[in-house]
mmCIF file of C-alpha atoms and ligand atoms in Angstrom:
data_model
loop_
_atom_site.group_PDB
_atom_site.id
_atom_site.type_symbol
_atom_site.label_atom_id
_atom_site.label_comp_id
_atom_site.label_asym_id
_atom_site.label_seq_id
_atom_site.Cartn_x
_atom_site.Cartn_y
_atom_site.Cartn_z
ATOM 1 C CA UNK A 209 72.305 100.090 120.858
ATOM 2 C CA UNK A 210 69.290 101.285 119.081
ATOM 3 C CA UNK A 211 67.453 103.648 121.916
ATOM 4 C CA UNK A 212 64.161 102.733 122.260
ATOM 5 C CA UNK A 213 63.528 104.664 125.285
ATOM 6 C CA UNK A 214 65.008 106.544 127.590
ATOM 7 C CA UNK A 215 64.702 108.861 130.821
ATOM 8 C CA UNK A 216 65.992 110.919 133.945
ATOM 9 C CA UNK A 217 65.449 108.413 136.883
ATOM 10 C CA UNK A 218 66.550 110.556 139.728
ATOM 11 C CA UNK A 219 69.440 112.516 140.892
ATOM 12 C CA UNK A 220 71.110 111.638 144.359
ATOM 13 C CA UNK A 221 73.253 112.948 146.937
ATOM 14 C CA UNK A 222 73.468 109.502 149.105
ATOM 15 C CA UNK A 223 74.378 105.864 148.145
ATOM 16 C CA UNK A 224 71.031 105.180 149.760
ATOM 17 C CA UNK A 225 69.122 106.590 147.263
ATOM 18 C CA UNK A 226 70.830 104.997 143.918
ATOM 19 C CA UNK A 227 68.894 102.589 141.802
ATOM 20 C CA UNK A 228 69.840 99.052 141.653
ATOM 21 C CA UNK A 229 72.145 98.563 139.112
ATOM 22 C CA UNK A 230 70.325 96.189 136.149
ATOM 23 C CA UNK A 231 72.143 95.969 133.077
ATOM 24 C CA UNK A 232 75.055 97.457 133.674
ATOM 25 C CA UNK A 233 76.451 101.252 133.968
ATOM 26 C CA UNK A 234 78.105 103.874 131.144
ATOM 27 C CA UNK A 235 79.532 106.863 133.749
ATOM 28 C CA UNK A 236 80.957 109.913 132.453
ATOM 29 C CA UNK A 237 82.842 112.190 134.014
ATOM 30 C CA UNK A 238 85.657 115.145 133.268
ATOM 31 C CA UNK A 239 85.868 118.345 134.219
ATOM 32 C CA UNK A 240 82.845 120.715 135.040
ATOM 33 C CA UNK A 241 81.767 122.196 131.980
ATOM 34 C CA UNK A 242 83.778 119.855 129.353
ATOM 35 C CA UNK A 243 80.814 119.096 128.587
ATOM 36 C CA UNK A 244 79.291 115.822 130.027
ATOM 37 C CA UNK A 245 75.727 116.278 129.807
ATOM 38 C CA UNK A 246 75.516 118.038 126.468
ATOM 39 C CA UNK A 247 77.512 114.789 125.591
ATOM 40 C CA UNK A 248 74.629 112.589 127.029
ATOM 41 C CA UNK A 249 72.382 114.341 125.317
ATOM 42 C CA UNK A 250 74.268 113.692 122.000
ATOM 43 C CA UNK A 251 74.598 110.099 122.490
ATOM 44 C CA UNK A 252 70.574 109.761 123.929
ATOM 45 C CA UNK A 253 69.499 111.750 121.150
ATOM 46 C CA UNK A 254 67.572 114.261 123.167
ATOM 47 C CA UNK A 255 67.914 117.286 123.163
ATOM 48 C CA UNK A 256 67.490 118.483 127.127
ATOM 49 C CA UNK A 257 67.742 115.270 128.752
ATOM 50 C CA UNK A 258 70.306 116.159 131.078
ATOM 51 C CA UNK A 259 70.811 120.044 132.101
ATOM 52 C CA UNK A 260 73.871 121.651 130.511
ATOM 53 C CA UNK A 261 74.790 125.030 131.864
ATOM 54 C CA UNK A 262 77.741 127.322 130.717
ATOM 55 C CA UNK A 263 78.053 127.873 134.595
ATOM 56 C CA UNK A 264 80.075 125.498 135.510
ATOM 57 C CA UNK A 265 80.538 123.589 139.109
ATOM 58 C CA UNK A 266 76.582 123.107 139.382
ATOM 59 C CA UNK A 267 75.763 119.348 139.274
ATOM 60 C CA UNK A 268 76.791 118.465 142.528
ATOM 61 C CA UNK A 269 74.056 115.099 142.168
ATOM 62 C CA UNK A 270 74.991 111.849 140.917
ATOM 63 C CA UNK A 271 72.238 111.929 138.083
ATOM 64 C CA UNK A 272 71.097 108.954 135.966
ATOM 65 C CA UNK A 273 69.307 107.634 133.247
ATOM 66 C CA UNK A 274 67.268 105.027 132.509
ATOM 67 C CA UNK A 275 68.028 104.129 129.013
ATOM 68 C CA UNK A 276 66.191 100.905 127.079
ATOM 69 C CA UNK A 277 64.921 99.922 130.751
ATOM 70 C CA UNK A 278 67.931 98.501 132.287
ATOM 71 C CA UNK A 279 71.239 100.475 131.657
ATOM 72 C CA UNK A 280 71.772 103.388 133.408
ATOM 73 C CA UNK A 281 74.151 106.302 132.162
ATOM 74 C CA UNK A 282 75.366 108.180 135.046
ATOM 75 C CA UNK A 283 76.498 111.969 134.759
ATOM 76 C CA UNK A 284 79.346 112.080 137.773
ATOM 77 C CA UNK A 285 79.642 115.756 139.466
ATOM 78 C CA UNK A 286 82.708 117.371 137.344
ATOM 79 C CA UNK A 287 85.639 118.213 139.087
ATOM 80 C CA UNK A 288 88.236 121.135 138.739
ATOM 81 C CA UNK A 289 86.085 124.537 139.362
ATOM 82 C CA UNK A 290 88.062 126.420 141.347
ATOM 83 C CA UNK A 291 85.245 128.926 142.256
ATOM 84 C CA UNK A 292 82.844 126.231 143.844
ATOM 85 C CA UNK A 293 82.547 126.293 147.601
ATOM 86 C CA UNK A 294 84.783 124.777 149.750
ATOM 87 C CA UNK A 295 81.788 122.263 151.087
ATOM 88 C CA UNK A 296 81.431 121.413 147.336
ATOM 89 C CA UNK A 297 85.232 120.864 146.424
ATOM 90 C CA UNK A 298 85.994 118.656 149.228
ATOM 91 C CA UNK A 299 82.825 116.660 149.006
ATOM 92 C CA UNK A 300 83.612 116.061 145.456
ATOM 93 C CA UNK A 301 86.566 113.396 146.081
ATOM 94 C CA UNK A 302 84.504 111.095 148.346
ATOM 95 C CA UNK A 303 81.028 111.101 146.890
ATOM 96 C CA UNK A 304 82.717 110.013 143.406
ATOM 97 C CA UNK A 305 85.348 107.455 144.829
ATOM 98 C CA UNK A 306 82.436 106.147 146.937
ATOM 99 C CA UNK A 307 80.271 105.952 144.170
ATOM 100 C CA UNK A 308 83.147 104.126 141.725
ATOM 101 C CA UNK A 309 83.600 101.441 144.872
ATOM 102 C CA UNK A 310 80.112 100.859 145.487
ATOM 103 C CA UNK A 311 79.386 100.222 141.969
ATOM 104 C CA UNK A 312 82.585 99.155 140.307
ATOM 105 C CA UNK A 313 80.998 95.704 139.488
ATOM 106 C CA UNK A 314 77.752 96.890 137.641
ATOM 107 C CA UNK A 315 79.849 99.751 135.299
ATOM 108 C CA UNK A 316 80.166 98.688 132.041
ATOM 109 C CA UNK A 317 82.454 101.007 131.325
ATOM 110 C CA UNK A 318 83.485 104.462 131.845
ATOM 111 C CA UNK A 319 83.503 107.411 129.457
ATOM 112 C CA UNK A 320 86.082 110.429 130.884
ATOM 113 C CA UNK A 321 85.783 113.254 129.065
ATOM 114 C CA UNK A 322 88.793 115.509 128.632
ATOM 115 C CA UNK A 323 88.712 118.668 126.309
ATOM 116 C CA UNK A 324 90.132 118.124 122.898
ATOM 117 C CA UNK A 325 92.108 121.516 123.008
ATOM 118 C CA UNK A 326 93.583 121.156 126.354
ATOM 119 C CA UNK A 327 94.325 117.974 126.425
ATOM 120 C CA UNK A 328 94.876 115.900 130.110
ATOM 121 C CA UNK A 329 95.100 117.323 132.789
ATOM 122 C CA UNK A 330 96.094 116.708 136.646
ATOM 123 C CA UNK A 331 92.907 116.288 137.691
ATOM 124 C CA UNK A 332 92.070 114.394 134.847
ATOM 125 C CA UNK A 333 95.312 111.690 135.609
ATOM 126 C CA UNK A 334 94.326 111.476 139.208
ATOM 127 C CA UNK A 335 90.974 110.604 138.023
ATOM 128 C CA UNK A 336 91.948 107.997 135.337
ATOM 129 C CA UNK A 337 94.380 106.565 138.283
ATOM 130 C CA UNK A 338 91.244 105.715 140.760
ATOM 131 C CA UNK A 339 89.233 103.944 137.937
ATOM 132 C CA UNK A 340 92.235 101.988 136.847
ATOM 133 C CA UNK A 341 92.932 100.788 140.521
ATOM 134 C CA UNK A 342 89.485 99.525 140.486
ATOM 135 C CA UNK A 343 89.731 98.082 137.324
ATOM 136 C CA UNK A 344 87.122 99.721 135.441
ATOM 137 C CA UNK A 345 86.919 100.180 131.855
ATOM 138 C CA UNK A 346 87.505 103.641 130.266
ATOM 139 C CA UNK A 347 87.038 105.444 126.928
ATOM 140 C CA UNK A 348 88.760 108.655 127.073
ATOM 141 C CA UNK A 349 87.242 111.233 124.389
ATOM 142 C CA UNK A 350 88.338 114.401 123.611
ATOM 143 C CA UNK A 351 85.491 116.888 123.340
ATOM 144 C CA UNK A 352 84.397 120.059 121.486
ATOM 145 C CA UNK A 353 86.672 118.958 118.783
ATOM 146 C CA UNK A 354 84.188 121.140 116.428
ATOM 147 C CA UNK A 355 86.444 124.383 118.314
ATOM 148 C CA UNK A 356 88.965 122.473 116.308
ATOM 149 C CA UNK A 357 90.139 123.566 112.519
ATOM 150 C CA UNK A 358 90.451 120.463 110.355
ATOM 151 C CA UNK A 359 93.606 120.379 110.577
ATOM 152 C CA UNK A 360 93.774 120.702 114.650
ATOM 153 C CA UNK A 361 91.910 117.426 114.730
ATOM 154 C CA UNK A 362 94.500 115.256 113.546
ATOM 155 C CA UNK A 363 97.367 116.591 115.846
ATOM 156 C CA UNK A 364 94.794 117.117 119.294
ATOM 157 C CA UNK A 365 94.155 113.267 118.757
ATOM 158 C CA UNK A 366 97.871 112.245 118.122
ATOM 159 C CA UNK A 367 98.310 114.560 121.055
ATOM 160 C CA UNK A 368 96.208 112.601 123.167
ATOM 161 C CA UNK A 369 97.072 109.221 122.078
ATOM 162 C CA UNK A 370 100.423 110.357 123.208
ATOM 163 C CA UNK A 371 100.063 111.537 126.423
ATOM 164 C CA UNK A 372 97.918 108.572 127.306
ATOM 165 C CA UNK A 373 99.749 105.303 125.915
ATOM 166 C CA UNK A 374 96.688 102.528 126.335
ATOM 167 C CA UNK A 375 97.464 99.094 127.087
ATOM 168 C CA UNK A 376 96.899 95.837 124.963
ATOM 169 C CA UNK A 377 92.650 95.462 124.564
ATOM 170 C CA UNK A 378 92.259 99.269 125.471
ATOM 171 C CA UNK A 379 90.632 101.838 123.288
ATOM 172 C CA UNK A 380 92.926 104.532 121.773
ATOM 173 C CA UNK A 381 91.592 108.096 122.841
ATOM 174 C CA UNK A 382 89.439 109.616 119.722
ATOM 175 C CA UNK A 383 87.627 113.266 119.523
ATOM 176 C CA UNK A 384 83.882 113.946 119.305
ATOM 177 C CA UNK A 385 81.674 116.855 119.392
ATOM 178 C CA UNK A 386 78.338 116.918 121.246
ATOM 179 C CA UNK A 387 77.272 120.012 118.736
ATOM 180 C CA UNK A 388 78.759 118.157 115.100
ATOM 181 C CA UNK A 389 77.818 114.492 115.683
ATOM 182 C CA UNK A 390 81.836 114.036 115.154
ATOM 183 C CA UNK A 391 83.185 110.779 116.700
ATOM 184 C CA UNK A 392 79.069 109.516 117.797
ATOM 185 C CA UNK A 393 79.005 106.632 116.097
ATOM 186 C CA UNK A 394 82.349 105.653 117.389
ATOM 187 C CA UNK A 395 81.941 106.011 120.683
ATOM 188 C CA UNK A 396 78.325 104.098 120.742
ATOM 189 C CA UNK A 397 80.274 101.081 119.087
ATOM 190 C CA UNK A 398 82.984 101.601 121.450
ATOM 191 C CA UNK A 399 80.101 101.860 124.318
ATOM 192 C CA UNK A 400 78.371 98.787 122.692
ATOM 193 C CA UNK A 401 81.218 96.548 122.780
ATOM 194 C CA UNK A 402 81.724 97.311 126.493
ATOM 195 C CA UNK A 403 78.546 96.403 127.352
ATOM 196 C CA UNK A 404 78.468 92.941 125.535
ATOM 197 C CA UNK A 405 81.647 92.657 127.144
ATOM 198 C CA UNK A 406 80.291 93.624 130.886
ATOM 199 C CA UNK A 407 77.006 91.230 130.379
ATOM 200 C CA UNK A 408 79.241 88.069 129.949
ATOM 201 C CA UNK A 409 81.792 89.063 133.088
ATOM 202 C CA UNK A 410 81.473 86.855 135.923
ATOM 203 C CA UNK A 411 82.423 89.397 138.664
ATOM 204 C CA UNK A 412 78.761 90.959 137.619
ATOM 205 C CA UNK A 413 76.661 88.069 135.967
ATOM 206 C CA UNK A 414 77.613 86.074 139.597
ATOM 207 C CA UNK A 415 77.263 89.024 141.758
ATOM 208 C CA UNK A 416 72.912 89.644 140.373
HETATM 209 N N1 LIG B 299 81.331 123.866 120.804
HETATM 210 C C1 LIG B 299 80.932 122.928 121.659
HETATM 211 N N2 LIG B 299 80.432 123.279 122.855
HETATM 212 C C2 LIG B 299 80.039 122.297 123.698
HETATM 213 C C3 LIG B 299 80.139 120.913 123.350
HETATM 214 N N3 LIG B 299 79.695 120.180 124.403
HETATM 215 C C4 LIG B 299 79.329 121.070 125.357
HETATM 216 N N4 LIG B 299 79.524 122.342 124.955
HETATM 217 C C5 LIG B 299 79.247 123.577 125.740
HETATM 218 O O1 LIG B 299 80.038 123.546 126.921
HETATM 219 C C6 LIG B 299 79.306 124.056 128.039
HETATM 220 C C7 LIG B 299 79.256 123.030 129.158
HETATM 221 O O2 LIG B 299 78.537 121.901 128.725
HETATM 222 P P1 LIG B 299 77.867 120.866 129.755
HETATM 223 O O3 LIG B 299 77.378 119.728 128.957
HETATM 224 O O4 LIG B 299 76.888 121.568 130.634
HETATM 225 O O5 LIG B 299 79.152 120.454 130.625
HETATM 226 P P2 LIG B 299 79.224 119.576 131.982
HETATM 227 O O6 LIG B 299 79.409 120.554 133.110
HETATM 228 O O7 LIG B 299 80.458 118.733 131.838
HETATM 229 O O8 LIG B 299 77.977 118.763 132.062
HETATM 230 C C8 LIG B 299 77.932 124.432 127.501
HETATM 231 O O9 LIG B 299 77.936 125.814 127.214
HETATM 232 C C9 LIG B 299 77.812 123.606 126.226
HETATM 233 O O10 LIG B 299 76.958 124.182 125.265
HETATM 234 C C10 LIG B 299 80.668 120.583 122.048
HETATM 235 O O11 LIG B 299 80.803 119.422 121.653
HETATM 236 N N5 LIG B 299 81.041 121.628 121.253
HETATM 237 MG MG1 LIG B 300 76.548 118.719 133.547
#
């Protein structure tokens, strides 16, 4: 997709408040601070579209973006920071299940981020588990794979393609970095296809 233009529509707390879906969803989520937003940013092209902290545990909003007037990418609260408030922890497991039920038939696909030197995690299963029980698409990428050496690249993505076996039509996990450009291009065609893909299904296409 060639961006032609894109912006922060709003950031929500309540299903009341989201947008109407329109041309189909591309959610992220992973960890806090993996790296999400910096990762929108890369794949917008701007540079501060979405807030990146090194703090992590702060977006507790659902926050999208309007991108070539009818997508919307969607950075998900990250999960995993031990040191966030209780009210925040708990909350986290409901507002993003709700918001994966809600909306399962308008996401496209989605895009969980797990980092490239760590590899999966628990967290990261249970939250791989809930969008294949609803059936949505997802392209795992391993991030900050410029913390890699070149020759840690090779062996953190056979690592990952080994500790998550995809099935037949799936998309083998692959590394990018939000700060090289690494893996980019990739993961827009990889995005791409998953949109064409979404804009013919009839689960969505009957459904608006
Ligand atoms: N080296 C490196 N650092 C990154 C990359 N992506 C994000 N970061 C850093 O990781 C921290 C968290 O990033 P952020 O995008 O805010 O994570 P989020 O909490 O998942 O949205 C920030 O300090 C970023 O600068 C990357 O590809 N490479
Ligand atoms: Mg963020």
């Amino acid at each position: 997709m060639r961006i032609t233009e894109c912006r922060f529509e709003r950031a929500t707390v309540r299903a009341e408040d989201e947008p109407k879906a329109e041309g189909g969803d591309v959610v992220f989520l992973g960890r806090s601070n993996v790296g999400k937003s910096s990762l929108i940013n890369r794949l917008l092209g701007v540079e501060r579209l979405a807030r990146t902290s090194s703090t992590p545990g702060r977006t507790q909003t659902v926050n999208f973006y309007r991108v070539n007037g009818r997508h919307f990418f969607v950075d998900l609260p990250g999960y995993g920071y031990a040191r966030a408030p209780l009210a925040v922890r708990s909350g986290w497991g409901p507002m993003v299940e709700g918001f994966l039920t809600r909306r399962r038939d308008a996401i496209a696909t989605s895009v969980v981020l797990v980092d490239a030197r760590r590899g999966v995690g628990e967290l990261d299963r249970t939250m791989l588990g809930w969008l294949v029980d609803r059936e949505i698409p997802v392209i795992v990428v391993g991030v900050k794979a410029d913390k890699l050496g070149g020759n840690g690249r090779p062996a953190a993505q056979r690592e990952l393609r080994a500790q998550l076996p995809v099935e037949e039509g799936g998309v083998a996990p692959f590394l990018v970095s939000a700060v090289s450009g690494l893996g980019i291009a990739e993961l827009w065609k990889q995005i791409d296809a998953a949109l064409a893909a979404h804009s013919k299904d009839e689960r969505w296409t009957s459904a608006s």
